[in-house]
Coordinates of C-alpha atoms in Angstrom, one line a residue:
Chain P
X13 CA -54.8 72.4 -82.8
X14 CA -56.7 73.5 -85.9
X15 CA -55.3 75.5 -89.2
X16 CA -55.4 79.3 -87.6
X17 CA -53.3 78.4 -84.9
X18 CA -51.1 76.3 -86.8
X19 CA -50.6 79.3 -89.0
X20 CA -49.8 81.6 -86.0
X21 CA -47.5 79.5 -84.8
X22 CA -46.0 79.2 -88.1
X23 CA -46.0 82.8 -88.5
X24 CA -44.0 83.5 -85.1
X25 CA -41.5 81.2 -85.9
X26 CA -40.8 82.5 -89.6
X27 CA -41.1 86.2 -87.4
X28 CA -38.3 84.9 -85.2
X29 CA -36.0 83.2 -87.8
X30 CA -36.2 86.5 -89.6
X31 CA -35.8 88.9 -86.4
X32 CA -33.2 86.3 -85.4
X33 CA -31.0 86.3 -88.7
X34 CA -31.3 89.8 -88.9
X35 CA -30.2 91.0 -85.3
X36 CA -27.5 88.3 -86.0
X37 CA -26.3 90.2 -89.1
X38 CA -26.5 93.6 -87.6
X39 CA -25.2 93.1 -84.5
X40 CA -22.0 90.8 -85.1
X41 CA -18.9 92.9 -84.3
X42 CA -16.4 92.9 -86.6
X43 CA -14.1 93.4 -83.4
X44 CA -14.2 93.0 -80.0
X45 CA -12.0 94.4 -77.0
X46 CA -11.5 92.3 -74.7
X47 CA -10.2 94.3 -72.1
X48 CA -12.3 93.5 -68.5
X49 CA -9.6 92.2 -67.0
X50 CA -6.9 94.3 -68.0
X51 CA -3.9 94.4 -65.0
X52 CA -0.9 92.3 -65.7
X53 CA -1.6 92.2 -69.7
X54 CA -3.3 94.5 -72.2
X55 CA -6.5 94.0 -73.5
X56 CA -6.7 91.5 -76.6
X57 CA -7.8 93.1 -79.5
X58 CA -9.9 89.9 -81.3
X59 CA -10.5 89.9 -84.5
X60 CA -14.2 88.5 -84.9
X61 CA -14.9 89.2 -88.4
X62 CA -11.9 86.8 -89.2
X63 CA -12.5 84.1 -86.4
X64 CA -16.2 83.9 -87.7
X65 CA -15.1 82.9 -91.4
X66 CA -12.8 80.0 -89.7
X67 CA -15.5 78.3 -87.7
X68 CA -17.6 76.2 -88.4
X69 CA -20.5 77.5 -86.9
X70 CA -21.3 80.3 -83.9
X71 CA -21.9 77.9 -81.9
X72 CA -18.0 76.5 -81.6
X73 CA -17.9 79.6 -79.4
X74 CA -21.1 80.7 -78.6
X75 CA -22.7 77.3 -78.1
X76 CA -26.7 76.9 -77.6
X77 CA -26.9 81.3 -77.5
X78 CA -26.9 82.3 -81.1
X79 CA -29.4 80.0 -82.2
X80 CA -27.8 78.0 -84.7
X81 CA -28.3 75.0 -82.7
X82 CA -25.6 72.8 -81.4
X83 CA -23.9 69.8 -81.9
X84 CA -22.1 68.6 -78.5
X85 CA -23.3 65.9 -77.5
X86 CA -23.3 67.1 -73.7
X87 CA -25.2 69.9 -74.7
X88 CA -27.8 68.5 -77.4
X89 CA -30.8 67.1 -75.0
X90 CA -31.5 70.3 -73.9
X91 CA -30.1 72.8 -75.8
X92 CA -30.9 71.2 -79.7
X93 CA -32.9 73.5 -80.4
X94 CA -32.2 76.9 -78.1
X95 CA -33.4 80.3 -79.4
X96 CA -31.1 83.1 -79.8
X97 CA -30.9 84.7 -76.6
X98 CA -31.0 88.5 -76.0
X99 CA -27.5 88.7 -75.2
X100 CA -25.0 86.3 -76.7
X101 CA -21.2 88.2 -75.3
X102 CA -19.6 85.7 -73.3
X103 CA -19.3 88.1 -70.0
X104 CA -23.4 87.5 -70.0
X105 CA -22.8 84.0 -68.9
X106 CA -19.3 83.3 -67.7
X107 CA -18.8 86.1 -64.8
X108 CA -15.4 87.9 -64.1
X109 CA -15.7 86.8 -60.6
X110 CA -16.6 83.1 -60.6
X111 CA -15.4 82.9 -57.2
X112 CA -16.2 85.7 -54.9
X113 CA -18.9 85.0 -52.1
X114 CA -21.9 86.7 -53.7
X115 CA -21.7 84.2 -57.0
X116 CA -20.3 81.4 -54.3
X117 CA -23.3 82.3 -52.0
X118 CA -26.2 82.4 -55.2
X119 CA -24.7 79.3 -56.1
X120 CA -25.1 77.1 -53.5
X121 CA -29.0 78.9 -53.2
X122 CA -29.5 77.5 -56.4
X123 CA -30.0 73.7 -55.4
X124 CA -31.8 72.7 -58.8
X125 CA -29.6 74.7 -61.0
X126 CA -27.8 72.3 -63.7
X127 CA -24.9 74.4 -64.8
X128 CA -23.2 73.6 -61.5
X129 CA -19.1 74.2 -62.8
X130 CA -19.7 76.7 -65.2
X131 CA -16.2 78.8 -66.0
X132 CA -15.7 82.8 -65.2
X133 CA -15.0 84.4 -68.5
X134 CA -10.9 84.2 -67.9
X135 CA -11.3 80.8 -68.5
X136 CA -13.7 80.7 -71.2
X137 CA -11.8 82.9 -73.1
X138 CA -8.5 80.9 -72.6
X139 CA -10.4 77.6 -72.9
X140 CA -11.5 78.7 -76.1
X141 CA -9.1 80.5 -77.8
X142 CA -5.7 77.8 -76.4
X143 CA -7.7 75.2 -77.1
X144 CA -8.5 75.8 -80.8
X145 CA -5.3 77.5 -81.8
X146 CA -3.0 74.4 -80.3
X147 CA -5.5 72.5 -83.2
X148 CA -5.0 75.4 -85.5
X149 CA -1.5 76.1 -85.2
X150 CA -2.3 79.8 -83.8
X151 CA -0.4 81.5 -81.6
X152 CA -0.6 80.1 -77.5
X153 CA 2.0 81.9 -75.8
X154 CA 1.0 84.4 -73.3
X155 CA 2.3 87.5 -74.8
X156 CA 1.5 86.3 -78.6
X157 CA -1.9 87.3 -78.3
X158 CA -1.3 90.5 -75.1
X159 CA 1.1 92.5 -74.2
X160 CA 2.5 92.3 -70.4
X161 CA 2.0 95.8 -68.6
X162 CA 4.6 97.4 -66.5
X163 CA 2.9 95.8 -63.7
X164 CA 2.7 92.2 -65.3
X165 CA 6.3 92.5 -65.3
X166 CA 7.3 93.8 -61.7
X167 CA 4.6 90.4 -61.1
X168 CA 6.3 88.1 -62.9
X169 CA 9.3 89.9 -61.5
X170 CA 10.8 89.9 -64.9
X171 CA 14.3 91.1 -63.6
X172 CA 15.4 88.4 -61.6
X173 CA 18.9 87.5 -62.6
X174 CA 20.1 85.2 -60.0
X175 CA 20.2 81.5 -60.2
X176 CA 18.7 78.0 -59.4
X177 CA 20.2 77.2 -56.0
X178 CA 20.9 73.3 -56.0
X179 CA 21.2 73.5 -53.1
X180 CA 18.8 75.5 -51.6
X181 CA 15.5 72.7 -51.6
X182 CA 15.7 70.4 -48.7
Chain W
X24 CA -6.2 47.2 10.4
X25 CA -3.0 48.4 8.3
X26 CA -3.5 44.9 6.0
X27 CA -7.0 46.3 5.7
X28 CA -6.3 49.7 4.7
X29 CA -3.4 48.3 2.4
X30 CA -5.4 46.1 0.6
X31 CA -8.9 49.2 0.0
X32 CA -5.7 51.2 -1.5
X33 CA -4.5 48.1 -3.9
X34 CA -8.1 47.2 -4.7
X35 CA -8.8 51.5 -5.5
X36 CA -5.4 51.7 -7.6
X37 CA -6.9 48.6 -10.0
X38 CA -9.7 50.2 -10.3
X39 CA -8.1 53.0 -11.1
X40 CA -5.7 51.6 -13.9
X41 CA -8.6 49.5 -15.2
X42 CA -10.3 52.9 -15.8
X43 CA -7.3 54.5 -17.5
X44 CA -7.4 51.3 -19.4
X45 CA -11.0 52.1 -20.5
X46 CA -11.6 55.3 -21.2
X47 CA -8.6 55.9 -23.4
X48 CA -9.5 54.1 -26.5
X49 CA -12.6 55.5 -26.0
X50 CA -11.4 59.7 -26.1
X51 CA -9.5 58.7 -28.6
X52 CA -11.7 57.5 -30.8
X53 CA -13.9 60.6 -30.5
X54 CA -10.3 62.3 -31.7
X55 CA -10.8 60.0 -35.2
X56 CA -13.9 61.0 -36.3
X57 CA -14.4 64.6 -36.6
X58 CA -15.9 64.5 -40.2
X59 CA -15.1 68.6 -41.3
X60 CA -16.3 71.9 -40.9
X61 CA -19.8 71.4 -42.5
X62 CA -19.5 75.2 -44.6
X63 CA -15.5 74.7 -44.9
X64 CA -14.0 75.7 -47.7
X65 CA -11.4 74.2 -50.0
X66 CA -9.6 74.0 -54.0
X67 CA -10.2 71.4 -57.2
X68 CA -6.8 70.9 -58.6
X69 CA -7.8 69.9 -62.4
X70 CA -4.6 68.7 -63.9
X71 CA -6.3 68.1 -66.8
X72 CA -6.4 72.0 -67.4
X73 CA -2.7 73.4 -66.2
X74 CA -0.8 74.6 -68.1
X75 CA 2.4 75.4 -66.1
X76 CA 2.2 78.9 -66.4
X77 CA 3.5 79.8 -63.1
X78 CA 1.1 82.6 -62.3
X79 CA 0.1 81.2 -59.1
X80 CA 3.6 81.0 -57.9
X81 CA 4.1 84.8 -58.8
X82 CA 0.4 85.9 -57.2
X83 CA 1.5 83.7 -53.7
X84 CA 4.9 85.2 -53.6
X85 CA 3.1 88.7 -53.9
X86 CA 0.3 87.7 -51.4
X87 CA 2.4 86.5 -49.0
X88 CA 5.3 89.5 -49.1
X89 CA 7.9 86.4 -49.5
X90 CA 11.6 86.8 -51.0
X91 CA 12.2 88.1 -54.8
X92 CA 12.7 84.9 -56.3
X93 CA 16.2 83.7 -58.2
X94 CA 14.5 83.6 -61.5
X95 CA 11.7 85.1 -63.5
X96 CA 8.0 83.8 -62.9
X97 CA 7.6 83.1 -66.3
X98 CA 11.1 81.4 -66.6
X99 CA 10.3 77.9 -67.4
X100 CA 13.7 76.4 -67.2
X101 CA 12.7 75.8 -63.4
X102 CA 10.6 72.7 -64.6
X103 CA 14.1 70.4 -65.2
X104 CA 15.4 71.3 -61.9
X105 CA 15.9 68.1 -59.8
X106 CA 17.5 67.4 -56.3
X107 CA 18.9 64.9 -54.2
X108 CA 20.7 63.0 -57.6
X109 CA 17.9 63.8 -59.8
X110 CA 15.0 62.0 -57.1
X111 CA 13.3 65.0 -56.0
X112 CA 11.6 67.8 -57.9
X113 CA 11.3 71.2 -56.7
X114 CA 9.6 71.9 -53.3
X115 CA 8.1 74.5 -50.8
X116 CA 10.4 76.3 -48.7
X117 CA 10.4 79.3 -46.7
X118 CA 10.7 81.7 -49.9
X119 CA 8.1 79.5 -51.9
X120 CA 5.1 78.2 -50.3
X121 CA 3.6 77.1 -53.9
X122 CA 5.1 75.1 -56.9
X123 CA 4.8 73.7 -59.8
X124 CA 6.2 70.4 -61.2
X125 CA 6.1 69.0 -64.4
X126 CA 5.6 65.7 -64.8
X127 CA 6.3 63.7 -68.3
X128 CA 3.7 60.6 -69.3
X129 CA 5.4 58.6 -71.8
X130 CA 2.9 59.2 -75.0
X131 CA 1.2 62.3 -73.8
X132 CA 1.8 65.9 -73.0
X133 CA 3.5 66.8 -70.1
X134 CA 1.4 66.8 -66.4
X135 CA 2.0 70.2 -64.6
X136 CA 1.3 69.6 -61.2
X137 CA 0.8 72.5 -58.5
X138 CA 2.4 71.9 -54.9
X139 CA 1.2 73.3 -51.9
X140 CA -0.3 72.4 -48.1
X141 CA -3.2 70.4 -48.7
X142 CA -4.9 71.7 -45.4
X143 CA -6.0 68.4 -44.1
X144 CA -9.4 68.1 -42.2
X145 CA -7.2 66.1 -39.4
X146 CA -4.1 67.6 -40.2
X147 CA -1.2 65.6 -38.7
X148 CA 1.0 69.0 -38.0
X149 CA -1.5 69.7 -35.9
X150 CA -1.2 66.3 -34.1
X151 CA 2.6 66.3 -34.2
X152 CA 2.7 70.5 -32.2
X153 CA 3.5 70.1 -28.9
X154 CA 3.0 73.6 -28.5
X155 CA -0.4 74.1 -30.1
X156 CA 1.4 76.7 -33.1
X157 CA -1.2 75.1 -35.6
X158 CA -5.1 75.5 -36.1
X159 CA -7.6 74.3 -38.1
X160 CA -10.1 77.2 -38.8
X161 CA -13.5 76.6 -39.9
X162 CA -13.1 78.1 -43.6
X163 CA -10.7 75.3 -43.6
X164 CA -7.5 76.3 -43.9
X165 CA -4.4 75.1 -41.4
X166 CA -3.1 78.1 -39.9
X167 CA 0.3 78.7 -37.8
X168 CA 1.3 81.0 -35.2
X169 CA 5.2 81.1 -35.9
X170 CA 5.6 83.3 -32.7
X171 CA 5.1 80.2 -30.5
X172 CA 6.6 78.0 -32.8
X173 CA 9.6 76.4 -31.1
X174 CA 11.2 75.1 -34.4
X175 CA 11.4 72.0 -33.4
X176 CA 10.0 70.5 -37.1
X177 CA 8.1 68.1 -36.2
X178 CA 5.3 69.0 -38.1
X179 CA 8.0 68.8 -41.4
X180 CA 8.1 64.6 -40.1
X181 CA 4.3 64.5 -39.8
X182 CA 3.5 66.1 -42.8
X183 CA 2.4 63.3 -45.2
X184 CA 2.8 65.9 -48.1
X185 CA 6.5 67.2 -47.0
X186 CA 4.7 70.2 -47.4
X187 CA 5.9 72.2 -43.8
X188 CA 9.4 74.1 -44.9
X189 CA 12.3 75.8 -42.6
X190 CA 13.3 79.1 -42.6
X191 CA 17.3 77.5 -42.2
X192 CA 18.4 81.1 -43.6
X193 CA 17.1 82.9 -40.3
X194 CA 19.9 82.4 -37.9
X195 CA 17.7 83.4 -34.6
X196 CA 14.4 82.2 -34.4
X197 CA 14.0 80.1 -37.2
X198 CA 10.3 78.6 -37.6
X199 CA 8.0 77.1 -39.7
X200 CA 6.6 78.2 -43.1
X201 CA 3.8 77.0 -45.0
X202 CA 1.1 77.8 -47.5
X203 CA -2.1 79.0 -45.2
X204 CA -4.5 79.0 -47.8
X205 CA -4.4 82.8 -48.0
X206 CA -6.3 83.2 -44.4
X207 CA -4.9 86.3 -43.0
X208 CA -5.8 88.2 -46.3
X209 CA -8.2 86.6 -48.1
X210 CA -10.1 83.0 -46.6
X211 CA -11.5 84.6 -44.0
X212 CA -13.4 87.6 -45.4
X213 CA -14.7 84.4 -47.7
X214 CA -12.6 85.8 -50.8
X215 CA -10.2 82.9 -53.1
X216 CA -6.9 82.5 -52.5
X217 CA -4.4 84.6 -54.3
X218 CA -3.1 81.3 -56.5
X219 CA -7.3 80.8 -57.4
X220 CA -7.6 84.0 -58.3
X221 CA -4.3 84.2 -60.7
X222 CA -5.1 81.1 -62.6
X223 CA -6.0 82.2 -66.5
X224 CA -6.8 78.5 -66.9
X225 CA -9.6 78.2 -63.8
X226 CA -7.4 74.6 -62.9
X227 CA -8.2 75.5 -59.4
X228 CA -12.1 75.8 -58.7
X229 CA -12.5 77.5 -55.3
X230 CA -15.8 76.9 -53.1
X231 CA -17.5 74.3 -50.3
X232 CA -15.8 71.7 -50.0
X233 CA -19.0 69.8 -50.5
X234 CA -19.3 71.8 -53.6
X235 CA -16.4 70.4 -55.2
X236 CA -16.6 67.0 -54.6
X237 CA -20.1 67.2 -56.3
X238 CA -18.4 69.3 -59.0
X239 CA -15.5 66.6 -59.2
X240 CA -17.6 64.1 -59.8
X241 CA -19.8 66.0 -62.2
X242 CA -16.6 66.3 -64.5
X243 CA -15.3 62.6 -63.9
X244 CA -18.6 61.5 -65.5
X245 CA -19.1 63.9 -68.3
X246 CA -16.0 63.6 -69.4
X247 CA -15.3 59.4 -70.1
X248 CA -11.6 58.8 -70.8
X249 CA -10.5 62.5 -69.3
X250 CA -9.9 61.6 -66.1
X251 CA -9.1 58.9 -63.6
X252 CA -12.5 57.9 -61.7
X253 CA -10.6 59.6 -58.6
X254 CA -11.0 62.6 -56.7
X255 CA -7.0 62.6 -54.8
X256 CA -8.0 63.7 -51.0
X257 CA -11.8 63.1 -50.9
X258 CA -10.9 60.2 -48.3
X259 CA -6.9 59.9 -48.7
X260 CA -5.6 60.4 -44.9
X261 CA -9.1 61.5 -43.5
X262 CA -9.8 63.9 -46.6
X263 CA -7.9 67.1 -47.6
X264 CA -9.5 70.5 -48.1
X265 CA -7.1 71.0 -51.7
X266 CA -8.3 68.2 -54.0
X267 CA -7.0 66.5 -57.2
X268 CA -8.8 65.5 -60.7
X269 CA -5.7 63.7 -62.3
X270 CA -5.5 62.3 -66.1
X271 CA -3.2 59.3 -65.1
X272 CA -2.6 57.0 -62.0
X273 CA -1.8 59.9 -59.3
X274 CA 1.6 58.0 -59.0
X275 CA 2.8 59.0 -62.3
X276 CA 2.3 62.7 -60.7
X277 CA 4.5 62.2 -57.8
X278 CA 1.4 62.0 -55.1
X279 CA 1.7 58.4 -52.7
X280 CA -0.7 56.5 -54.8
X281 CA -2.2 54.2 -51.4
X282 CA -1.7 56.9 -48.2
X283 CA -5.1 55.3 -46.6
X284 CA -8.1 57.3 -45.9
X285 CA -7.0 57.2 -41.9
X286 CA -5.9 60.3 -40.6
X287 CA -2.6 60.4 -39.5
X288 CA -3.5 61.1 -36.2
X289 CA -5.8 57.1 -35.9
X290 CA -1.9 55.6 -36.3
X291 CA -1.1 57.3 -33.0
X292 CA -4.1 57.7 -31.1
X293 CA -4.3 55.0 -29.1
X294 CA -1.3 55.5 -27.9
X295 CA -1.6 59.6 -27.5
X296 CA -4.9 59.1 -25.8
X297 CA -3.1 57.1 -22.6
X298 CA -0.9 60.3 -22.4
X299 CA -3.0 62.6 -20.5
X300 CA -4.3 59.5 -18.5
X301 CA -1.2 58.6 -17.3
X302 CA -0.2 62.5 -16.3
X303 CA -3.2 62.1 -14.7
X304 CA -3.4 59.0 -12.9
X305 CA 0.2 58.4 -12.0
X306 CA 0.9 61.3 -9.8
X307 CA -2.1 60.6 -7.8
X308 CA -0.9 56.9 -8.0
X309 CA 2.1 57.4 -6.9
X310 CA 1.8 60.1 -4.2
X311 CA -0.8 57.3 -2.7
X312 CA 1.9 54.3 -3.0
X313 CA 4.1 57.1 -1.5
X314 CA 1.8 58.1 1.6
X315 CA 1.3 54.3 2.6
X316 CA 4.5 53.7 2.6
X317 CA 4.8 56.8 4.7
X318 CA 1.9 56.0 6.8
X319 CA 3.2 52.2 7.1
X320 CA 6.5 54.0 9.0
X321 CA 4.0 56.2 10.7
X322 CA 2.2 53.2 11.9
X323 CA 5.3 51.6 13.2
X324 CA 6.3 53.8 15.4
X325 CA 2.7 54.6 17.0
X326 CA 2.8 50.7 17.5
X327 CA 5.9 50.6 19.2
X328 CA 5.4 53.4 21.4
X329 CA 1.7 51.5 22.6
X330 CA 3.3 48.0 22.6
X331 CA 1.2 46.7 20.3
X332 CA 3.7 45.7 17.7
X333 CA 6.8 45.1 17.1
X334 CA 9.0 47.7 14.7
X335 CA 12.1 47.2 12.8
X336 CA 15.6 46.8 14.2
X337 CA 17.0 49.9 12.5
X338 CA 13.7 52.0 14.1
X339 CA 14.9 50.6 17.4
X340 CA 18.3 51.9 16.7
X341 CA 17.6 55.2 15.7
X342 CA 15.6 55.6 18.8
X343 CA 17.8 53.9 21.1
X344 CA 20.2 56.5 19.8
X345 CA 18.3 59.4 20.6
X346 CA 17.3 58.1 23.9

């Protein structure tokens, strides 16, 4: 390798660190809706701005996407040194139908792929946020962070008024 | 010649018994070890991740169209109910094929556990149904037909789980309930159950049953300290389709800590595989023993008419006194 590529290469890099940082800056929400899933509760309003001065770093959420490097040690081997990727929302990795037979069906066509239990997003989000605010003291029950609907509530058939039947489990 | 003809009919009934003898343990060995579906689905129970939120109790009652229930969903006073002096936690029955328990490690937080049918590779309902009301489909789940179901619970004996309920409240026709893995509606168009599907937590990981064990163990081992190096019904009673990742000893969560990894049905096959043999054999046996003794009586009085042989005193009666 002589001095003009070691130059270019150190060029690209400073280009990317600079493109990085700045895409970074301009495109961190101050909020975000997360509303995808909306049926039994209403969509969490989460308030970025103020989650990103409590962590750490991004990665505590985001881990090897915003390219701030990480420090799990499941995660480090590969993922040390991971660039910012295009896309760094968590819907872009952990799908809203983990389960269905398309994502079943890619899955199992996937033989070498490492990422074998990855979560959908409702349990990435919950994961993430229960997780952290049990540590932090922040709010864990259902409805302190959404609302039920009308229809979470005819779910959870909320007007049940009889009683336990001691009798009744054989 | 009748000694001769007696003793080709002994010598064909040994050889007849010594073949029931034979090929019993043999069919019934072929009974043992059917190894699964190979694309047959199935459920990871992480208990490491519930959080006894009783979402998937609310999503099966919907699914399945069962009874409004006594209490709320998200009533959580349900977890100290007890029965039978405080022994038993809560159950399935006919308006609740899914629960959960909660179980209370000294030292830790509490263990919510999720109950329903296990849907067994060799399920020993099956084996116990005289009257063929259960199947075992190849998506995996164990499936019922309650209109040919007599009621006769033996599938609630069988049931290693106690999972199988009674609909006692149904004063004609009262049958079998039981968690069918969401077949009718969902399973078989290859969709999650309803319970998978509700979870906010993803405690239960829906997909091949091959799948999960490779995922099970994935976790086990990335995880040190998590989780007991167990996957509950990877080989207990022949394998289960609905598997466990547990924190503790699967004891301290209520599950029968040694069930074995035979299927129910190995305890009774040998002695259900000489069943069908005997239906088989002994009526033919029988009849035979039957028509010699029939054809010895025959024989007699041919004989006596030719003079060749002498017949019994009462023959000579009889046919004195018709003479």
């Amino acid at each position: 390798m002589n001095a003009k590529q070691i130059l270019t290469t150190l060029m690209m890099v400073l280009a990317l660190i600079v493109v990085g940082s700045t895409a970074m800056a301009a495109d961190m929400p101050e909020q975000v809706s997360l509303d995808t899933m909306v049926e039994l509760f209403d969509a969490v309003e989460f308030d970025h701005e103020m989650h990103t001065e409590l962590g750490e770093d991004c990665s505590v959420c985001h881990h090897h996407t915003t390219g701030t490097g990480t420090t799990d040690d499941r995660c480090i081997s590969c993922h040390a040194n991971s660039d910012e990727l295009a896309t760094v929302a968590c819907v872009n990795c952990h799908v809203i139908d983990p389960f269905s037979s398309e994502q079943l069906s890619q899955k199992s066509q996937e033989i070498y792929r490492f990422h074998i239990d990855k979560p959908g997003l409702k349990a990435a989000y919950h994961w993430n946020c229960i997780g952290c605010h049990e540590e932090m003291d922040g709010p864990t029950g259902c409805e302190d962070c959404h609302a039920r609907t009308p229809e979470g509530d005819a779910f959870y058939h909320k007007d049940a008024t009889g009683h336990a039947d001691e009798g009744s489990n054989h | 010649m009748s000694g001769i003809s007696r003793r080709k009919f002994l010598a064909a009934s040994v050889a007849a018994g010594a073949a029931t003898t034979l090929a019993g343990p043999k069919k019934a060995l072929a009974v043992g070890s059917f190894s699964g579906y190979p694309d047959s689905m199935g459920v990871l129970v992480d208990l490491t991740r519930c959080i006894g939120c009783r979402s998937c109790e609310a999503a099966c009652n919907k699914e399945q169209q069962l009874p409004d229930p006594n209490l709320p969903f998200d009533d959580m006073s349900v977890f100290d109910q007890t029965f039978h002096h405080g022994t038993q936690k809560r159950r399935t029955d006919e308006s609740a094929y899914t629960v959960v328990n909660r179980y209370k490690p000294e030292g830790r937080d509490p263990i919510y556990r999720k109950v329903q049918c296990n849907h067994c590779a060799e399920p020993a309902c099956l084996s116990s149904c005289f009257v063929n009301a259960y199947t075992k489909t190849k998506e995996g789940a164990v499936i019922y037909n309650g209109s040919v179901c007599v009621g006769c619970r033996n599938c609630m004996i069988a049931c290693p789980f106690n999972v199988p309920a009674y609909s006692y409240s149904s004063a004609f026709g009262p049958v079998i309930k039981k968690c069918i893995f969401c077949y009718d509606t969902r399973l078989k168009d290859g969709k999650p159950p309803a319970c998978v599907e509700i979870c906010p937590q993803e405690a239960l990981t829906f997909g091949k049953r091959k799948d999960l064990l490779k995922i099970g163990h994935q976790r086990i081992q990335t995880h040190p300290g998590r989780y007991i190096d167990r996957i509950y019904g990877e080989k207990e009673l022949g394998g289960t389709h609905w598997m466990y990742l547990s924190p503790i000893p699967v004891e301290e969560v209520g599950f029968d800590p040694r069930p074995g990894n035979e299927p129910i049905i190995s305890h009774v096959k040998d002695f259900l595989g000489v069943v069908p043999m005997v239906l088989a054999i002994w009526p033919a046996l029988f009849t035979g023993f039957h028509l010699l003794a029939k054809n010895q009586e025959g024989h007699d009085d041919h004989e006596h008419e030719t003079g060749h042989q002498q017949g019994s005193g009462q023959k000579h009666d009889d046919e004195g006194g018709q003479q």
